[in-house]
Short mmCIF file of C-alpha atoms and ligand atoms in Angstrom, two decimals:
data_model
loop_
_atom_site.label_atom_id
_atom_site.label_comp_id
_atom_site.label_asym_id
_atom_site.label_seq_id
_atom_site.Cartn_x
_atom_site.Cartn_y
_atom_site.Cartn_z
CA MET A 429 1.35 21.86 -7.65
CA THR A 430 3.37 22.08 -10.83
CA ASN A 431 3.16 21.03 -14.44
CA ARG A 432 5.85 18.40 -13.99
CA SER A 433 5.29 14.98 -15.49
CA LEU A 434 4.34 12.10 -13.27
CA SER A 435 7.64 10.37 -14.00
CA ASP A 436 9.56 13.52 -12.92
CA ILE A 437 7.66 13.51 -9.65
CA VAL A 438 8.17 9.85 -8.83
CA SER A 439 11.84 10.00 -9.86
CA CYS A 440 12.37 12.46 -6.99
CA LEU A 441 11.27 9.80 -4.51
CA SER A 442 14.32 7.77 -3.58
CA ASP A 443 12.35 4.73 -2.46
CA TYR A 444 9.46 4.75 -4.96
CA ASP A 445 8.00 1.27 -5.34
CA PRO A 446 4.65 1.16 -7.16
CA ASP A 447 4.04 -2.34 -5.81
CA ALA A 448 4.41 -1.32 -2.16
CA LEU A 449 3.59 2.36 -2.01
CA PRO A 450 2.97 3.92 1.41
CA VAL A 451 -0.25 5.96 1.68
CA GLU A 452 1.60 9.20 2.35
CA GLN A 453 3.77 8.82 -0.77
CA ALA A 454 0.75 8.19 -2.96
CA GLN A 455 -0.96 11.26 -1.50
CA ARG A 456 2.16 13.32 -2.11
CA ILE A 457 2.55 12.22 -5.74
CA ILE A 458 -1.09 13.08 -6.41
CA ARG A 459 -0.79 16.46 -4.68
CA GLU A 460 2.28 17.40 -6.68
CA PHE A 461 0.82 16.33 -10.01
CA ILE A 462 -2.63 17.84 -10.05
CA THR A 463 -3.32 21.45 -11.08
CA PRO A 464 -6.32 23.62 -10.20
CA VAL A 465 -8.88 24.92 -12.69
CA GLU A 466 -8.25 28.55 -13.58
CA ALA A 467 -11.56 29.90 -14.85
CA ILE A 468 -13.44 32.33 -12.61
CA GLU A 469 -17.07 33.37 -12.56
CA LYS A 470 -18.81 36.09 -10.60
CA ILE A 471 -21.97 34.98 -8.82
CA ALA A 472 -24.46 36.19 -6.23
CA ILE A 473 -23.35 35.34 -2.69
CA ARG A 474 -26.29 32.98 -2.04
CA SER A 475 -25.30 30.89 -5.06
CA ALA A 476 -21.72 30.90 -3.81
CA LEU A 477 -22.42 28.61 -0.84
CA GLY A 478 -19.93 25.71 -1.04
CA ARG A 479 -17.97 27.31 -3.88
CA VAL A 480 -14.29 28.24 -3.81
CA LEU A 481 -13.38 31.91 -3.52
CA ALA A 482 -11.15 32.82 -6.49
CA GLN A 483 -9.67 36.13 -5.27
CA ASP A 484 -8.92 37.77 -1.93
CA ILE A 485 -11.73 39.98 -0.70
CA VAL A 486 -10.47 43.32 0.59
CA SER A 487 -12.82 45.00 3.00
CA PRO A 488 -14.24 48.22 1.51
CA ILE A 489 -15.45 49.45 4.91
CA ASP A 490 -14.85 49.20 8.63
CA VAL A 491 -17.13 46.75 10.40
CA PRO A 492 -18.54 48.01 12.64
CA ALA A 493 -18.44 51.44 11.05
CA HIS A 494 -18.52 53.23 14.45
CA ASP A 495 -17.77 52.47 18.06
CA ASN A 496 -21.04 51.12 19.43
CA SER A 497 -22.56 49.62 22.51
CA ALA A 498 -22.40 45.88 23.17
CA MET A 499 -25.19 46.10 25.79
CA ASP A 500 -28.40 47.85 26.69
CA GLY A 501 -27.35 50.32 29.38
CA TYR A 502 -25.85 53.78 29.89
CA ALA A 503 -22.85 55.30 28.09
CA PHE A 504 -20.54 57.81 29.76
CA ARG A 505 -16.93 59.00 29.95
CA GLY A 506 -14.89 56.21 31.56
CA ALA A 507 -12.50 58.80 33.01
CA ASP A 508 -15.36 59.92 35.29
CA LEU A 509 -15.34 56.61 37.20
CA GLN A 510 -14.27 56.96 40.83
CA PRO A 511 -13.70 54.20 43.39
CA GLY A 512 -16.94 53.25 45.12
CA GLU A 513 -20.37 54.28 43.92
CA ASN A 514 -20.76 56.53 40.84
CA ALA A 515 -23.72 58.66 39.87
CA PHE A 516 -24.57 60.20 36.48
CA ARG A 517 -27.28 62.42 35.12
CA VAL A 518 -29.18 60.97 32.13
CA ILE A 519 -29.33 63.56 29.35
CA GLY A 520 -30.71 61.56 26.41
CA THR A 521 -31.12 58.25 24.61
CA ALA A 522 -29.20 56.56 21.77
CA TYR A 523 -31.02 53.89 19.74
CA ALA A 524 -29.58 51.40 17.23
CA GLY A 525 -29.94 53.26 13.95
CA GLN A 526 -30.63 56.59 15.70
CA ALA A 527 -27.57 58.11 17.31
CA TYR A 528 -27.45 60.63 20.16
CA THR A 529 -25.76 63.62 18.58
CA GLY A 530 -25.42 65.97 21.53
CA ALA A 531 -22.34 66.49 23.68
CA VAL A 532 -21.91 64.45 26.86
CA GLY A 533 -20.12 66.23 29.66
CA THR A 534 -18.49 65.09 32.86
CA GLY A 535 -21.01 63.46 35.20
CA GLU A 536 -23.49 62.95 32.37
CA CYS A 537 -24.63 59.77 30.64
CA VAL A 538 -26.85 58.66 27.77
CA GLN A 539 -29.19 55.71 27.86
CA ILE A 540 -27.99 53.44 25.05
CA MET A 541 -29.29 50.34 23.23
CA THR A 542 -27.18 47.46 21.91
CA GLY A 543 -25.65 48.40 18.56
CA ALA A 544 -26.28 52.14 18.98
CA VAL A 545 -23.38 54.45 18.07
CA MET A 546 -21.41 55.59 21.12
CA PRO A 547 -22.06 59.31 21.75
CA ALA A 548 -19.01 61.55 21.19
CA GLY A 549 -16.63 61.38 24.15
CA CYS A 550 -18.21 58.26 25.66
CA ASP A 551 -16.13 55.11 25.85
CA THR A 552 -17.81 53.00 28.51
CA VAL A 553 -21.25 51.38 28.93
CA VAL A 554 -22.72 50.13 32.16
CA PRO A 555 -25.31 47.41 31.55
CA GLN A 556 -28.88 48.03 32.63
CA GLU A 557 -28.71 45.39 35.37
CA PHE A 558 -25.89 47.18 37.27
CA ILE A 559 -27.61 50.47 37.91
CA GLU A 560 -30.34 51.99 40.02
CA THR A 561 -32.38 54.94 38.83
CA ALA A 562 -33.76 57.89 40.79
CA GLY A 563 -35.45 60.52 38.62
CA ASP A 564 -33.00 61.59 35.93
CA ARG A 565 -30.03 60.12 37.79
CA ILE A 566 -28.48 56.67 37.81
CA SER A 567 -26.10 55.17 40.33
CA ILE A 568 -23.75 52.35 39.40
CA VAL A 569 -23.13 49.35 41.64
CA PRO A 570 -19.52 49.67 42.86
CA GLY A 571 -17.06 47.64 40.75
CA ALA A 572 -19.59 46.90 38.01
CA VAL A 573 -17.51 48.38 35.16
CA VAL A 574 -14.09 49.70 34.27
CA GLN A 575 -13.26 52.22 31.57
CA GLY A 576 -13.82 50.85 28.03
CA ASP A 577 -16.24 48.09 29.08
CA ASN A 578 -19.10 46.98 26.81
CA ARG A 579 -18.00 49.06 23.86
CA ARG A 580 -17.38 47.52 20.43
CA LEU A 581 -14.64 49.34 18.58
CA LYS A 582 -14.93 50.65 15.06
CA GLY A 583 -13.30 48.13 12.66
CA GLU A 584 -12.85 45.47 15.37
CA ASP A 585 -14.48 42.83 13.12
CA LEU A 586 -13.09 43.96 9.75
CA CYS A 587 -10.79 46.83 8.88
CA SER A 588 -11.19 48.86 5.69
CA GLY A 589 -8.41 48.00 3.19
CA LYS A 590 -7.45 44.75 4.90
CA ILE A 591 -8.02 41.24 3.49
CA ALA A 592 -11.29 39.97 4.90
CA LEU A 593 -11.35 36.59 3.10
CA LYS A 594 -8.52 34.77 1.40
CA GLN A 595 -8.84 33.20 -2.02
CA GLY A 596 -9.16 29.42 -1.78
CA ALA A 597 -11.72 29.61 1.03
CA ILE A 598 -14.68 27.28 0.64
CA LEU A 599 -17.63 29.58 1.24
CA ARG A 600 -19.71 28.49 4.20
CA PRO A 601 -22.64 30.18 5.97
CA ALA A 602 -20.35 32.45 7.99
CA HIS A 603 -18.55 33.57 4.82
CA LEU A 604 -21.84 34.54 3.18
CA GLY A 605 -22.78 36.56 6.25
CA LEU A 606 -19.40 38.25 6.38
CA LEU A 607 -19.60 39.21 2.70
CA ALA A 608 -23.06 40.63 3.33
CA SER A 609 -21.72 42.60 6.31
CA LEU A 610 -19.31 44.26 3.88
CA GLY A 611 -22.13 45.12 1.49
CA ILE A 612 -20.74 42.72 -1.14
CA ALA A 613 -23.47 41.10 -3.26
CA GLU A 614 -21.36 39.14 -5.76
CA VAL A 615 -18.10 37.24 -5.43
CA PRO A 616 -15.57 35.72 -7.83
CA VAL A 617 -15.46 31.92 -7.52
CA ARG A 618 -13.62 29.22 -9.45
CA ARG A 619 -15.73 27.47 -11.97
CA LYS A 620 -17.10 24.15 -10.80
CA LEU A 621 -14.93 21.11 -11.34
CA ARG A 622 -16.36 18.67 -13.89
CA VAL A 623 -15.89 15.08 -12.88
CA ALA A 624 -16.90 12.14 -15.08
CA PHE A 625 -17.26 8.70 -13.57
CA PHE A 626 -18.21 5.19 -14.57
CA SER A 627 -18.14 1.67 -13.22
CA THR A 628 -16.43 -1.22 -14.96
CA GLY A 629 -17.34 -4.88 -14.81
CA ASP A 630 -19.37 -7.42 -16.78
CA GLU A 631 -21.04 -8.53 -13.55
CA LEU A 632 -22.56 -5.12 -12.86
CA ARG A 633 -26.23 -4.37 -13.42
CA SER A 634 -27.84 -0.94 -13.33
CA LEU A 635 -30.94 -0.28 -11.24
CA GLY A 636 -34.05 -1.50 -13.00
CA GLU A 637 -32.25 -4.39 -14.70
CA PRO A 638 -32.92 -7.95 -13.55
CA LEU A 639 -30.24 -9.43 -11.31
CA ASP A 640 -29.24 -12.66 -13.05
CA GLN A 641 -26.99 -15.30 -11.51
CA GLY A 642 -23.55 -13.98 -10.58
CA SER A 643 -24.37 -10.34 -11.17
CA VAL A 644 -24.53 -7.49 -8.65
CA TYR A 645 -26.11 -4.08 -8.72
CA ASP A 646 -23.69 -1.27 -9.43
CA SER A 647 -23.50 0.50 -6.07
CA ASN A 648 -20.23 2.37 -6.57
CA ARG A 649 -21.77 4.79 -9.01
CA TYR A 650 -24.18 5.89 -6.29
CA THR A 651 -21.60 6.30 -3.55
CA ILE A 652 -19.35 8.18 -5.99
CA TYR A 653 -22.30 10.32 -7.08
CA GLY A 654 -22.95 11.17 -3.43
CA MET A 655 -19.33 11.93 -2.55
CA LEU A 656 -18.77 14.12 -5.62
CA THR A 657 -22.03 15.97 -5.11
CA ARG A 658 -21.11 16.69 -1.49
CA LEU A 659 -17.79 18.11 -2.67
CA GLY A 660 -19.64 20.48 -4.98
CA CYS A 661 -18.49 19.03 -8.33
CA ASP A 662 -20.43 19.05 -11.58
CA ILE A 663 -20.86 15.38 -12.36
CA ILE A 664 -21.07 13.38 -15.55
CA ASP A 665 -22.46 9.92 -14.78
CA MET A 666 -21.38 7.61 -17.61
CA GLY A 667 -23.03 4.47 -16.32
CA VAL A 668 -21.58 0.97 -16.42
CA VAL A 669 -18.90 0.18 -18.99
CA ARG A 670 -18.42 -3.49 -19.82
CA ASP A 671 -15.02 -5.15 -19.62
CA ASP A 672 -14.50 -4.62 -23.33
CA PRO A 673 -11.37 -2.86 -24.66
CA ALA A 674 -13.14 -0.81 -27.35
CA LEU A 675 -15.91 0.31 -24.99
CA LEU A 676 -13.47 1.19 -22.23
CA GLU A 677 -11.30 3.19 -24.57
CA ALA A 678 -14.28 5.07 -25.97
CA ALA A 679 -15.57 5.82 -22.45
CA LEU A 680 -12.19 7.07 -21.21
CA LYS A 681 -11.73 9.28 -24.27
CA SER A 682 -15.19 10.77 -23.99
CA ALA A 683 -14.70 11.37 -20.26
CA CYS A 684 -11.39 13.02 -20.95
CA GLU A 685 -12.87 15.36 -23.54
CA ASN A 686 -15.69 16.48 -21.25
CA ALA A 687 -14.27 16.54 -17.73
CA ASP A 688 -11.38 17.82 -15.62
CA ALA A 689 -11.14 14.59 -13.68
CA ILE A 690 -12.30 11.03 -14.21
CA ILE A 691 -13.12 8.49 -11.55
CA THR A 692 -13.50 4.84 -12.45
CA SER A 693 -14.13 1.92 -10.16
CA GLY A 694 -13.08 -1.66 -10.70
CA GLY A 695 -10.68 -3.23 -13.14
CA VAL A 696 -7.42 -2.08 -11.55
CA SER A 697 -6.78 -5.07 -9.31
CA VAL A 698 -4.52 -7.97 -10.21
CA GLY A 699 -7.27 -10.37 -11.18
CA ALA A 700 -9.08 -7.99 -13.47
CA ALA A 701 -8.75 -8.07 -17.25
CA ASP A 702 -5.39 -6.48 -17.90
CA TYR A 703 -6.52 -4.35 -20.80
CA THR A 704 -8.20 -1.81 -18.48
CA LYS A 705 -4.76 -0.82 -17.33
CA GLN A 706 -3.27 -1.16 -20.80
CA ILE A 707 -5.84 1.21 -22.25
CA MET A 708 -5.41 3.72 -19.45
CA ALA A 709 -1.65 3.58 -19.97
CA ARG A 710 -1.99 3.97 -23.73
CA LEU A 711 -4.08 7.14 -23.36
CA GLY A 712 -1.65 9.01 -21.16
CA GLU A 713 0.76 8.93 -18.28
CA MET A 714 -0.51 6.55 -15.64
CA ASN A 715 0.88 4.96 -12.50
CA PHE A 716 -0.53 1.65 -11.30
CA TRP A 717 -0.05 1.23 -7.60
CA LYS A 718 -0.39 -1.34 -4.92
CA ILE A 719 -0.77 0.88 -1.89
CA GLY A 720 0.16 -0.23 1.61
CA MET A 721 -3.38 0.10 2.91
CA ARG A 722 -6.49 -1.83 3.73
CA PRO A 723 -9.03 -1.75 2.24
CA GLY A 724 -8.16 -0.53 -1.25
CA ARG A 725 -4.75 -1.77 -2.26
CA PRO A 726 -4.88 -1.36 -6.05
CA MET A 727 -5.23 2.10 -7.52
CA ALA A 728 -4.36 3.83 -10.78
CA PHE A 729 -3.53 7.51 -11.00
CA GLY A 730 -2.35 9.79 -13.76
CA ARG A 731 -3.50 11.98 -16.61
CA ILE A 732 -4.86 10.89 -19.95
CA SER A 733 -5.42 12.87 -23.14
CA SER A 734 -7.74 12.71 -26.10
CA ASN A 735 -8.26 15.15 -28.96
CA GLY A 736 -6.15 17.84 -27.34
CA LYS A 737 -7.98 17.63 -24.00
CA SER A 738 -6.61 16.05 -20.86
CA ALA A 739 -8.03 14.94 -17.53
CA PHE A 740 -6.69 13.53 -14.29
CA LEU A 741 -7.72 9.93 -13.84
CA PHE A 742 -8.32 8.14 -10.57
CA GLY A 743 -8.77 4.42 -11.18
CA LEU A 744 -10.26 3.31 -7.87
CA PRO A 745 -10.65 -0.33 -6.84
CA GLY A 746 -13.99 -2.06 -7.32
CA ASN A 747 -14.91 -3.20 -3.84
CA PRO A 748 -17.60 -0.92 -2.41
CA VAL A 749 -15.79 0.04 0.81
CA ALA A 750 -12.42 0.29 -0.95
CA VAL A 751 -13.87 2.74 -3.45
CA MET A 752 -15.09 5.01 -0.64
CA VAL A 753 -11.89 4.82 1.38
CA THR A 754 -9.66 5.54 -1.63
CA PHE A 755 -11.96 8.37 -2.66
CA TYR A 756 -11.86 9.97 0.78
CA PHE A 757 -8.15 9.53 1.42
CA PHE A 758 -6.76 10.18 -2.09
CA ALA A 759 -9.29 11.66 -4.51
CA ARG A 760 -11.06 14.04 -2.11
CA GLU A 761 -8.12 16.26 -1.26
CA ALA A 762 -6.87 16.16 -4.86
CA LEU A 763 -10.26 17.24 -6.17
CA LEU A 764 -10.43 20.04 -3.60
CA HIS A 765 -7.05 21.30 -4.78
CA MET A 766 -8.25 21.05 -8.38
CA MET A 767 -11.27 23.15 -7.34
CA GLY A 768 -8.79 25.78 -6.13
CA ALA A 769 -9.57 25.19 -2.47
CA ALA A 770 -6.94 25.71 0.19
CA ALA A 771 -7.84 22.33 1.67
CA ALA A 772 -6.21 21.44 4.95
CA PRO A 773 -5.69 17.75 5.75
CA LEU A 774 -8.62 16.11 7.51
CA PRO A 775 -8.39 16.60 11.26
CA LEU A 776 -7.89 13.40 13.24
CA ALA A 777 -9.31 13.11 16.74
CA ARG A 778 -7.93 10.78 19.41
CA VAL A 779 -10.40 8.54 21.18
CA LYS A 780 -10.22 5.40 23.27
CA SER A 781 -10.75 2.07 21.53
CA LEU A 782 -13.25 -0.02 23.48
CA SER A 783 -12.04 -3.31 22.03
CA PRO A 784 -8.73 -4.72 20.87
CA ILE A 785 -8.08 -4.27 17.13
CA ARG A 786 -5.88 -6.61 15.12
CA LYS A 787 -3.57 -4.63 12.90
CA LYS A 788 -0.47 -5.47 10.87
CA ALA A 789 2.37 -2.97 11.03
CA GLY A 790 3.57 -1.76 7.62
CA ARG A 791 0.25 -0.70 6.14
CA THR A 792 -2.42 1.88 6.89
CA GLU A 793 -5.80 0.46 7.86
CA TYR A 794 -9.08 2.31 7.62
CA GLN A 795 -11.64 0.64 9.83
CA ARG A 796 -15.22 1.73 10.23
CA GLY A 797 -16.29 2.71 13.73
CA VAL A 798 -18.88 4.37 15.90
CA VAL A 799 -17.72 7.13 18.22
CA SER A 800 -19.86 7.68 21.29
CA ARG A 801 -19.55 9.19 24.75
CA GLY A 802 -18.92 6.66 27.49
CA VAL A 803 -20.51 6.71 30.95
CA ASP A 804 -17.21 8.16 32.21
CA GLY A 805 -17.80 11.15 29.89
CA GLU A 806 -14.89 10.19 27.63
CA TRP A 807 -15.20 9.74 23.88
CA GLN A 808 -14.70 6.17 22.74
CA VAL A 809 -14.89 4.14 19.53
CA GLU A 810 -16.16 0.67 18.71
CA LEU A 811 -15.70 -0.97 15.30
CA THR A 812 -18.82 -1.75 13.26
CA GLY A 813 -18.46 -5.50 13.14
CA SER A 814 -17.19 -7.14 9.98
CA GLN A 815 -14.66 -4.99 8.14
CA GLY A 816 -14.56 -6.74 4.74
CA SER A 817 -13.97 -4.39 1.82
CA GLY A 818 -17.20 -5.54 0.20
CA ILE A 819 -19.35 -4.88 3.27
CA LEU A 820 -20.88 -1.49 2.57
CA ARG A 821 -23.11 -1.82 5.63
CA SER A 822 -20.00 -1.12 7.70
CA MET A 823 -19.99 2.39 6.19
CA THR A 824 -23.69 3.05 6.74
CA GLU A 825 -23.48 1.99 10.39
CA ALA A 826 -20.31 3.96 11.09
CA ASN A 827 -19.96 7.60 12.06
CA CYS A 828 -16.19 7.66 11.67
CA ILE A 829 -13.22 5.95 10.09
CA VAL A 830 -10.54 4.70 12.45
CA VAL A 831 -7.14 5.42 10.90
CA LEU A 832 -4.48 2.98 12.01
CA HIS A 833 -1.18 4.31 10.69
CA ASP A 834 1.59 2.33 8.98
CA ALA A 835 3.79 1.89 12.01
CA SER A 836 1.14 0.82 14.49
CA GLY A 837 0.54 -2.82 15.32
CA ASN A 838 -2.23 -4.43 17.35
CA VAL A 839 -4.35 -2.09 19.43
CA ALA A 840 -5.27 -3.14 22.96
CA ALA A 841 -8.62 -2.31 24.53
CA GLY A 842 -8.31 1.12 26.17
CA ASP A 843 -5.54 2.32 23.82
CA SER A 844 -6.24 5.56 22.01
CA VAL A 845 -6.66 5.58 18.23
CA GLU A 846 -7.18 8.30 15.64
CA VAL A 847 -10.52 8.78 13.92
CA VAL A 848 -11.91 10.95 11.12
CA MET A 849 -15.51 11.89 11.89
CA PHE A 850 -18.03 11.74 9.05
CA GLU A 851 -19.98 14.82 10.14
CA GLY A 852 -18.56 18.30 10.36
CA LEU A 853 -20.46 21.23 11.81
CA VAL A 854 -20.65 23.39 8.70
P1 AMP B 1685 -12.59 -5.47 -9.51
O1 AMP B 1685 -11.68 -4.46 -8.91
O2 AMP B 1685 -13.14 -5.04 -10.82
O3 AMP B 1685 -11.92 -6.81 -9.58
O4 AMP B 1685 -13.79 -5.62 -8.52
C1 AMP B 1685 -13.62 -6.07 -7.19
C2 AMP B 1685 -14.95 -6.43 -6.56
O5 AMP B 1685 -15.76 -5.27 -6.48
C3 AMP B 1685 -15.76 -7.46 -7.33
O6 AMP B 1685 -16.39 -8.30 -6.39
C4 AMP B 1685 -16.78 -6.61 -8.05
O7 AMP B 1685 -17.97 -7.32 -8.32
C5 AMP B 1685 -17.03 -5.49 -7.06
N1 AMP B 1685 -17.44 -4.31 -7.79
C6 AMP B 1685 -16.74 -3.72 -8.79
N2 AMP B 1685 -17.39 -2.63 -9.23
C7 AMP B 1685 -18.53 -2.54 -8.51
C8 AMP B 1685 -19.62 -1.63 -8.50
N3 AMP B 1685 -19.65 -0.60 -9.35
N4 AMP B 1685 -20.61 -1.82 -7.61
C9 AMP B 1685 -20.57 -2.87 -6.75
N5 AMP B 1685 -19.58 -3.75 -6.71
C10 AMP B 1685 -18.56 -3.61 -7.57
MG1 MG B 1686 -14.12 -5.84 -12.36
#
């Protein structure tokens, strides 16, 4: 990520062709051009769920603070263990939150609860289920434990002075718990990314308006709303903007003055009124691409300025599936980087394709599929019927996107393919 101009970046690509741009090149240009927001705010850890950590968190304490027992059982000196059966005399009890403070000598043990501090000198715990008691004595089943068993070491989770969380982490439930385990109530996070978006097209109607002949309801604004909200962006929904040069220019300028990034849909394909692109180009440094992919060939990307403010602009195609695919495979990672997140590429899983898939080499195809477990126990994928870029149902029925890379041709039934699952665990 640098402050280089878009033309500097593309001039470094020996084979840059905006009319036949491979997916990976487009992703690379975007990655190199965008810059993250700098501002930081300090917020309570509960409010920080889903936010991006702005600074490394150094652990102020050892977690756990003391060696402690991992089991309910009896603590003793591991050096006392002899081959065969072992017997110890019980001299006291250690509870979680109430340590045993006396000395423990050779041949002695202390009954101990999970999480209780290990008594001085003790380094081994035999679980309850491996002993027999007789009066104040216990005997241990031969071979049940070796020295050091069932003891959690001081600092084994987190060490005082060491980095516990790295800046750039997206804070998930485990991160909140870990911060709490360090006694940290507030964390520095990057400010939320502001993203403005609108739909373009004279044929579009907003919800509540009558659907006259030839018009369609604006669905892209709802999918974009959903995708941005899931990413954790602050959104500015600017509605539908008609295919009118003055209105488009005003909308782009206003978006630019109020947001870090702008997402538009429609108007960037060949058939659309050319002035959408002209206006975008007039307001800043824009690239207009035909990407080697399906769906979603046309896309505009760059940065526009107005009244001293600038914003990154993603001009996504209009077709409802194309807008989602281009968002997920281009805008998503870019927005995460803008949010300051150390976003790794989406993991791809390999599964078996149940049916043959027709595929042209030389472009990346994103088909919608359903991954399920076959009777043989293996994971498999089946496409969701018609794959047209206007068929949004294919996205609602799918649980994954099948990514067929540039080089691959037709897929035979039983071949393995790569998929991106919709659902993650956290
Ligand atoms: P365009 O890229 O503007 O030529 O649009 C391509 C196709 O996507 C056309 O059939 C449009 O009607 C449709 N489309 C564009 N924007 C939207 C939208 N916001 N919601 C639903 N369909 C759209
Ligand atoms: Mg249009």
